[in-house]
PDB file of C-alpha atoms in Angstrom:
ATOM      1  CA  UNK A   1    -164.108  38.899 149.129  1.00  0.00           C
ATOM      2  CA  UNK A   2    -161.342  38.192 146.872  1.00  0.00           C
ATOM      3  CA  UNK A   3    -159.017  41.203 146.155  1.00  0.00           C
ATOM      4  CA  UNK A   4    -155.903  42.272 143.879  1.00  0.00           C
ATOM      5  CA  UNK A   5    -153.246  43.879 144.755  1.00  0.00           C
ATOM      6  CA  UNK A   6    -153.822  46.743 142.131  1.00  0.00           C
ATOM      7  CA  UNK A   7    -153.201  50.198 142.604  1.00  0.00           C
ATOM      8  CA  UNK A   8    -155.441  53.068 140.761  1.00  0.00           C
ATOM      9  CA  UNK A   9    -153.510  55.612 138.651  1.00  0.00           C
ATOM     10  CA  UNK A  10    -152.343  56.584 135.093  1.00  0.00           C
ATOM     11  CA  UNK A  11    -149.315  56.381 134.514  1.00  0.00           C
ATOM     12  CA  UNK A  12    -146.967  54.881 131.354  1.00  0.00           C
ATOM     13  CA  UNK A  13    -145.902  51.778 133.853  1.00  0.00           C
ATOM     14  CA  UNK A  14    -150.055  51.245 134.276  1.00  0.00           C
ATOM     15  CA  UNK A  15    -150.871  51.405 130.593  1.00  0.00           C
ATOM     16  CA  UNK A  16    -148.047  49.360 129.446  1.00  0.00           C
ATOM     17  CA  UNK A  17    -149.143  45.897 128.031  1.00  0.00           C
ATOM     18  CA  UNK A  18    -149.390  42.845 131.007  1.00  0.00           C
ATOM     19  CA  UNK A  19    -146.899  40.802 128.835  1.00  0.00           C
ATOM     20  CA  UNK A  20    -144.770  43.616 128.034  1.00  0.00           C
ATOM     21  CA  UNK A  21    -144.460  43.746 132.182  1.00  0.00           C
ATOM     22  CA  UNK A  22    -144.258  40.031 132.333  1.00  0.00           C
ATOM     23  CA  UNK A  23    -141.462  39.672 130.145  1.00  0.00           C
ATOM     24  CA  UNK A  24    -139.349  42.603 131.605  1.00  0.00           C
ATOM     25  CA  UNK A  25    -139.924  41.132 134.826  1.00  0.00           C
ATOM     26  CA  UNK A  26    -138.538  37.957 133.781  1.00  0.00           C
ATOM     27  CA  UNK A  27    -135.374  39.545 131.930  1.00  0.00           C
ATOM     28  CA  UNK A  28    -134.720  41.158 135.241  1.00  0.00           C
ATOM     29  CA  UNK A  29    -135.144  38.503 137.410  1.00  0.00           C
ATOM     30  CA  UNK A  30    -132.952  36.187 134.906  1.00  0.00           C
ATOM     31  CA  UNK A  31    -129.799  38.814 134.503  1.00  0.00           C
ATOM     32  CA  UNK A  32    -129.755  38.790 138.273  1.00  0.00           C
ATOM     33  CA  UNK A  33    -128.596  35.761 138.462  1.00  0.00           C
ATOM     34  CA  UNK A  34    -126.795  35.407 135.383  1.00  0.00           C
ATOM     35  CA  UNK A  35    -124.569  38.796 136.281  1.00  0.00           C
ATOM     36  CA  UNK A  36    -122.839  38.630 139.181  1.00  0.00           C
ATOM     37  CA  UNK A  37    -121.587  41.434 141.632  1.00  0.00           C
ATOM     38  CA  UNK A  38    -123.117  44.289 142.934  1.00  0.00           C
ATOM     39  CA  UNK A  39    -123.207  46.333 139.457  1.00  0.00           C
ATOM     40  CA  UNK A  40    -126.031  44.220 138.619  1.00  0.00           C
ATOM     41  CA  UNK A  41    -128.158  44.522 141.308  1.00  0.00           C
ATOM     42  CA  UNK A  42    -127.649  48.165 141.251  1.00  0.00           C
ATOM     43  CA  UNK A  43    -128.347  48.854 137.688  1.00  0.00           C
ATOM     44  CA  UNK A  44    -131.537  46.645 138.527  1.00  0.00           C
ATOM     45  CA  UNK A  45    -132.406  48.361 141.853  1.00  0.00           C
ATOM     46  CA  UNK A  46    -132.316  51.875 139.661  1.00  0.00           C
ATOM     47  CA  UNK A  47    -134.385  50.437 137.136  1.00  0.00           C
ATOM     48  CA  UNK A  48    -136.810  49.282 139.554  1.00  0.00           C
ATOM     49  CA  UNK A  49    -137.035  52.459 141.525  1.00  0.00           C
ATOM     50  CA  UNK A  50    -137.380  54.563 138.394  1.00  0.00           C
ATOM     51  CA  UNK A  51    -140.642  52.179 137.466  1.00  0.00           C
ATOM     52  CA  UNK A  52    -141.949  53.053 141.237  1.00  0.00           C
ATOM     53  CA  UNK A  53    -141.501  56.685 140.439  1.00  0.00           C
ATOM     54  CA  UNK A  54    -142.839  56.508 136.834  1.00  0.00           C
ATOM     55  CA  UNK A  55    -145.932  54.983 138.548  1.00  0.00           C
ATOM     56  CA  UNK A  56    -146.344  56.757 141.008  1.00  0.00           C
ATOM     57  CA  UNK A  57    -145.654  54.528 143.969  1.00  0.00           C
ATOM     58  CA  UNK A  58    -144.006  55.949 146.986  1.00  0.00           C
ATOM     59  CA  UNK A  59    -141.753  54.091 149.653  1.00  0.00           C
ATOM     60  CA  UNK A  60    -144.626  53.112 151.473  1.00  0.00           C
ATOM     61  CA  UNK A  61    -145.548  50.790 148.739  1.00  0.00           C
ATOM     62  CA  UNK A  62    -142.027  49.331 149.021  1.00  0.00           C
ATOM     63  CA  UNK A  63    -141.909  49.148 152.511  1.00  0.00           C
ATOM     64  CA  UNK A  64    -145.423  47.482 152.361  1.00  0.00           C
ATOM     65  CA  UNK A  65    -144.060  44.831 149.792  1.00  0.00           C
ATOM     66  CA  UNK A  66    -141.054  43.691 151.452  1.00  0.00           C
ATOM     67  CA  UNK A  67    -141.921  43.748 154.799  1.00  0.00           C
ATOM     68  CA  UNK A  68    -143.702  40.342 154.784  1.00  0.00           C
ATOM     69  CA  UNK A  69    -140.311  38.917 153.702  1.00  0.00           C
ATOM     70  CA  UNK A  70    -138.138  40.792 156.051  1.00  0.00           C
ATOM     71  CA  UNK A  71    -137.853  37.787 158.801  1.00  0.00           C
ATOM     72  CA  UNK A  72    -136.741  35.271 155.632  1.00  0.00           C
ATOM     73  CA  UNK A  73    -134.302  38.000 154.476  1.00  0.00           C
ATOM     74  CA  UNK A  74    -133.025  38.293 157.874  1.00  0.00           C
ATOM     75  CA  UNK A  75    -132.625  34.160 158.099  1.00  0.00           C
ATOM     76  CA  UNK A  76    -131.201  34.329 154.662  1.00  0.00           C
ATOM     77  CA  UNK A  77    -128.351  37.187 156.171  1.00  0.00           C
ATOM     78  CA  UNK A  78    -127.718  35.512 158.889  1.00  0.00           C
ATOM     79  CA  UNK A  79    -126.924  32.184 156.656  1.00  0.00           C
ATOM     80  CA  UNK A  80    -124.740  33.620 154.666  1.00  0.00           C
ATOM     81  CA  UNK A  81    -123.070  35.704 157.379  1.00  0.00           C
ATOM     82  CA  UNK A  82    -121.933  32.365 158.496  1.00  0.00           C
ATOM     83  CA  UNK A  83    -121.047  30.325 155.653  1.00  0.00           C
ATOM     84  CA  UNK A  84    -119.238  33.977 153.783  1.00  0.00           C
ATOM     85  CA  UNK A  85    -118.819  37.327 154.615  1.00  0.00           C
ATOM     86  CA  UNK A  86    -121.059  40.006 155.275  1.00  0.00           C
ATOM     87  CA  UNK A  87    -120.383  41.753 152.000  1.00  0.00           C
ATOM     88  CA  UNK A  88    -121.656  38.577 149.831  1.00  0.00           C
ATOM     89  CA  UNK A  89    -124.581  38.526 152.685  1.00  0.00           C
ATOM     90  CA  UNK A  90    -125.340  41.916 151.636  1.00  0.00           C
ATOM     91  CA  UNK A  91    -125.195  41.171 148.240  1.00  0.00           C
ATOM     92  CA  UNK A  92    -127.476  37.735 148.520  1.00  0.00           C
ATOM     93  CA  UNK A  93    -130.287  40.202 150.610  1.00  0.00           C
ATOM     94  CA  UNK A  94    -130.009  43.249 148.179  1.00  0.00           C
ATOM     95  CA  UNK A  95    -130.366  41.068 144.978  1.00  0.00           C
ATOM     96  CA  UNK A  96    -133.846  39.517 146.744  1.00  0.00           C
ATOM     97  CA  UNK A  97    -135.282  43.037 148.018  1.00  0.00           C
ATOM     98  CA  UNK A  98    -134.889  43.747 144.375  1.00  0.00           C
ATOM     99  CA  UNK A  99    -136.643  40.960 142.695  1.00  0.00           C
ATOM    100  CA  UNK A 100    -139.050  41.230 145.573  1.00  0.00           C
ATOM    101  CA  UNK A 101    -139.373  45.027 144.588  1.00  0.00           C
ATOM    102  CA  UNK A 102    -139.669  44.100 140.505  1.00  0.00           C
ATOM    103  CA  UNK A 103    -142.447  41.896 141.181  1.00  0.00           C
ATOM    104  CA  UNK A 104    -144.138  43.932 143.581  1.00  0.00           C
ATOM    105  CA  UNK A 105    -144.240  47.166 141.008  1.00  0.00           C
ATOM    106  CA  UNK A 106    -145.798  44.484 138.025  1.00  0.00           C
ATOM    107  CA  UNK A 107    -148.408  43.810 140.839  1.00  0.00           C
ATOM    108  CA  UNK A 108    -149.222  46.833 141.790  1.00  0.00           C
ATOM    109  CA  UNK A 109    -149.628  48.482 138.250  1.00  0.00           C
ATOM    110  CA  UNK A 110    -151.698  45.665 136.839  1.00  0.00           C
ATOM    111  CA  UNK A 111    -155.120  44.472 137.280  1.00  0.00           C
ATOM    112  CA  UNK A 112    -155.627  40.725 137.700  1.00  0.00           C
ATOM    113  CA  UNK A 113    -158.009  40.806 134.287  1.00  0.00           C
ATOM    114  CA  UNK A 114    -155.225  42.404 132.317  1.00  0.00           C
ATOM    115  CA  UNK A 115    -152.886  39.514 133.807  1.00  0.00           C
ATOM    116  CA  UNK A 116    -155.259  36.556 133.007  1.00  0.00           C
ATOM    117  CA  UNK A 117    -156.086  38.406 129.651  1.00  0.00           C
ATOM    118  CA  UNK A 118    -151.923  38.872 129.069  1.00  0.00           C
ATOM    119  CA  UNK A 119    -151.679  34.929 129.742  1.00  0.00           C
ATOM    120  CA  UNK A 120    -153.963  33.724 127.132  1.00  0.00           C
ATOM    121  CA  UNK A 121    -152.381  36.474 124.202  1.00  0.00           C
ATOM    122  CA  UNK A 122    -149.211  34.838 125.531  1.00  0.00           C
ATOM    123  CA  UNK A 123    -150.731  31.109 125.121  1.00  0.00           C
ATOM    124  CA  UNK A 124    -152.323  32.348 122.100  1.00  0.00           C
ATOM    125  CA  UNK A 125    -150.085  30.232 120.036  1.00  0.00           C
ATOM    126  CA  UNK A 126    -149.916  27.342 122.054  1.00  0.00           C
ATOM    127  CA  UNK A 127    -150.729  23.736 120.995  1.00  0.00           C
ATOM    128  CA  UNK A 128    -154.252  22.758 121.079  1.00  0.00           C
ATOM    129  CA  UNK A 129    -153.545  20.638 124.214  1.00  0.00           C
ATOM    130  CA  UNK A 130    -152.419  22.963 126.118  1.00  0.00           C
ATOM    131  CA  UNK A 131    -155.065  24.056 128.949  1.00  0.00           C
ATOM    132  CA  UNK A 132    -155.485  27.610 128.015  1.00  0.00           C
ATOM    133  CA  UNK A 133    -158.587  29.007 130.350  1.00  0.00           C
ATOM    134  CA  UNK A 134    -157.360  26.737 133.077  1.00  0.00           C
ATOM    135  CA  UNK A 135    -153.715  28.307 133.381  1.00  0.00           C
ATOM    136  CA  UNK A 136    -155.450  31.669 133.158  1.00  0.00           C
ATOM    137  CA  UNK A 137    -157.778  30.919 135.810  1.00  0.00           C
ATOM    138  CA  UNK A 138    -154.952  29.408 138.069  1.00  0.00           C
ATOM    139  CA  UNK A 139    -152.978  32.188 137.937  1.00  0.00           C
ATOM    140  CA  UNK A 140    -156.050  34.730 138.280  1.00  0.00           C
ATOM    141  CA  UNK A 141    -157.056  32.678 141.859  1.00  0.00           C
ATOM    142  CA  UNK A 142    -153.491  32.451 142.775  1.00  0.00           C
ATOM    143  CA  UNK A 143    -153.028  36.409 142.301  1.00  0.00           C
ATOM    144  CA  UNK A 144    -156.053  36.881 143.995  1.00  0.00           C
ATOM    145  CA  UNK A 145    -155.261  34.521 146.920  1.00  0.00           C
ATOM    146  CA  UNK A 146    -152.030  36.425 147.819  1.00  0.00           C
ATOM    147  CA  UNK A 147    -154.183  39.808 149.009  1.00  0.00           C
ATOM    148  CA  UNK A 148    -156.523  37.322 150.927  1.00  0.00           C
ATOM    149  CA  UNK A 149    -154.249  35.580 152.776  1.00  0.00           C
ATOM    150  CA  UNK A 150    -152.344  38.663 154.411  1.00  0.00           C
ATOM    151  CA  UNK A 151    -156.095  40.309 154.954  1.00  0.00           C
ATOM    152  CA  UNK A 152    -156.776  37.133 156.652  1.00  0.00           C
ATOM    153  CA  UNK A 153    -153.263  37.037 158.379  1.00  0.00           C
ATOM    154  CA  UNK A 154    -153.968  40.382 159.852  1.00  0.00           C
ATOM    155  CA  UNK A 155    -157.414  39.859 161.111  1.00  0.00           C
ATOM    156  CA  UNK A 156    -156.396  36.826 162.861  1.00  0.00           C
ATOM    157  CA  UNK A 157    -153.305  38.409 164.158  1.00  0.00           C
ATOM    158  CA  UNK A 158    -155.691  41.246 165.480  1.00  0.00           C
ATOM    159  CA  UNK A 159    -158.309  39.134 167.278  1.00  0.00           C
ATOM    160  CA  UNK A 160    -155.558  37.228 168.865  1.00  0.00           C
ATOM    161  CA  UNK A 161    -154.118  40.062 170.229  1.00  0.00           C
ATOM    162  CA  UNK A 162    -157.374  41.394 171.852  1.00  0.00           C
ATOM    163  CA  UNK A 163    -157.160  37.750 173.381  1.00  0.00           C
ATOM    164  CA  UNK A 164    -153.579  38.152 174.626  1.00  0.00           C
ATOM    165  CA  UNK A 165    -152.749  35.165 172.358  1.00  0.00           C
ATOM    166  CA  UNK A 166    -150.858  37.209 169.719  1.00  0.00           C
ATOM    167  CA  UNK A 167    -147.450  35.253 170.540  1.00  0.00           C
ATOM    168  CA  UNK A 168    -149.029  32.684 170.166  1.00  0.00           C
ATOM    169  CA  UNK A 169    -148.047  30.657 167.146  1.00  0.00           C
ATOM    170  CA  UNK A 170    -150.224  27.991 167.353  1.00  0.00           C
ATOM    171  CA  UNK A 171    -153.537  30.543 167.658  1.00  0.00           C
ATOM    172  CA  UNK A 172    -152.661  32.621 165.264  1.00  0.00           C
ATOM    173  CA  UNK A 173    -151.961  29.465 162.646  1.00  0.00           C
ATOM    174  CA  UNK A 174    -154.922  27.232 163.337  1.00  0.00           C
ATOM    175  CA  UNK A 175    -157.752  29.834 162.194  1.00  0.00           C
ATOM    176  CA  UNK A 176    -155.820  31.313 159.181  1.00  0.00           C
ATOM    177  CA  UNK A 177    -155.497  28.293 157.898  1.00  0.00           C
ATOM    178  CA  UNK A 178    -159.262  27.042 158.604  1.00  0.00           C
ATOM    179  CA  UNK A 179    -160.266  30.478 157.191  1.00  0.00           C
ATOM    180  CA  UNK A 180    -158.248  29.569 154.172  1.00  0.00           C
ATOM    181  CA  UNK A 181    -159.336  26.644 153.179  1.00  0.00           C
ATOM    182  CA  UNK A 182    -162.905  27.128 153.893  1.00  0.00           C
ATOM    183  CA  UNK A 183    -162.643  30.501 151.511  1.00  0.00           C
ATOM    184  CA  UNK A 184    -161.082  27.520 149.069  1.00  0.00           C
ATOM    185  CA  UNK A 185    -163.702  25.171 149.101  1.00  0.00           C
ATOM    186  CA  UNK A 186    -166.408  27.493 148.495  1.00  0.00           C
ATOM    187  CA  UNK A 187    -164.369  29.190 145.639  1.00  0.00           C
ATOM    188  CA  UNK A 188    -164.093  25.454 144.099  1.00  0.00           C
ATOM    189  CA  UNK A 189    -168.091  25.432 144.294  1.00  0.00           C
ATOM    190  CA  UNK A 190    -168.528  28.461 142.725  1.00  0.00           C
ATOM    191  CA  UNK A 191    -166.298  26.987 139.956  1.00  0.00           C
ATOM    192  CA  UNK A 192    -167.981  23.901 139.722  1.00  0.00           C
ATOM    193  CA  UNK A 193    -171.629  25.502 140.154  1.00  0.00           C
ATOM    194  CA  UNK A 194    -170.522  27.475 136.906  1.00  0.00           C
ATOM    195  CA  UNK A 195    -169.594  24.181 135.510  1.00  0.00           C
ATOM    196  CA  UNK A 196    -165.909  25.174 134.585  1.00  0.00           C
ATOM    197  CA  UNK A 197    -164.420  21.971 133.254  1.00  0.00           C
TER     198      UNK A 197
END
């Protein structure tokens, strides 16, 4: 079954508007980059961490949303550790927890309907051309894909290890991505079946 990431509560970060979110998350994410240094990323970390506490979300949800990423942050650190210093490494890794983090909280606090409905108000005024329900629908399958795939990821990781094959890349790889694409397929039939152009 296809899942969101969506976490139930009230609070003024759930019942804000999906483009509201949207386009906060994207001013963020843009003065990142376009402000250098480390007052940046920690006016952006306190922002972000005052929208976890404003929506209730504790450090387990934080935990939960970068750990996936941890391994690529630790590549990226150890890159820049190189090729720098460890100060800029730090910086590099702190500026991706946080955009990691912002996106994470716009996840959690909406539902995938609010962001497909957010998507067409946004395309509202876009040209005729434009494939309105299709971008929607992209983005709704892609949102809901993300959950799947890590449910998946952990089954298989699971099964393998009652196996003994849990180091095992290749066994852990092979049936995840089968599973995947076979959940694709008959998503794609359902969509045709429904005769969604």
């Amino acid at each position: 079954m296809l899942t969101d990431l969506y976490v139930f509560a009230d609070s003024p970060v759930h019942r804000a508007r999906p483009v509201v979110k949207i386009a906060a998350l994207v001013v963020l994410c843009t003065s990142l980059f376009v402000c250098e240094g480390w007052t940046a990323v920690t006016v952006a970390g306190v922002l972000v961490f005052t929208g976890f506490a404003l929506a209730g979300l504790g450090p387990r949800h934080a935990i939960v949303s970068v750990r996936p990423a941890l391994w690529i942050l630790a590549a990226i650190f150890a890159v820049q550790l190189y090729m720098t210093d460890v100060v800029f490494a730090g910086f590099i890794v702190a500026r991706f927890v946080v955009l990691i983090l912002a996106a994470a909280l716009v996840t959690l606090t909406t539902r995938t309907s609010e962001f497909v409905d957010g998507i067409l108000s946004a395309l509202r005024f876009a040209p005729a051309w434009v494939p309105k329900a299709q971008i929607a629908l992209a983005v709704s399958l892609f949102l809901r894909f993300v959950p799947l795939v890590r449910t998946a990821l952990d089954d298989v990781r699971e099964a393998q290890r009652a196996r003994g094959l849990d180091r095992n890349i290749k066994a852990i790889l092979v049936p995840l991505v089968v599973r995947i694409l076979k959940t694709a397929d008959e998503v794609s039939q359902a969509i045709y079946a429904r005769s969604f152009d």
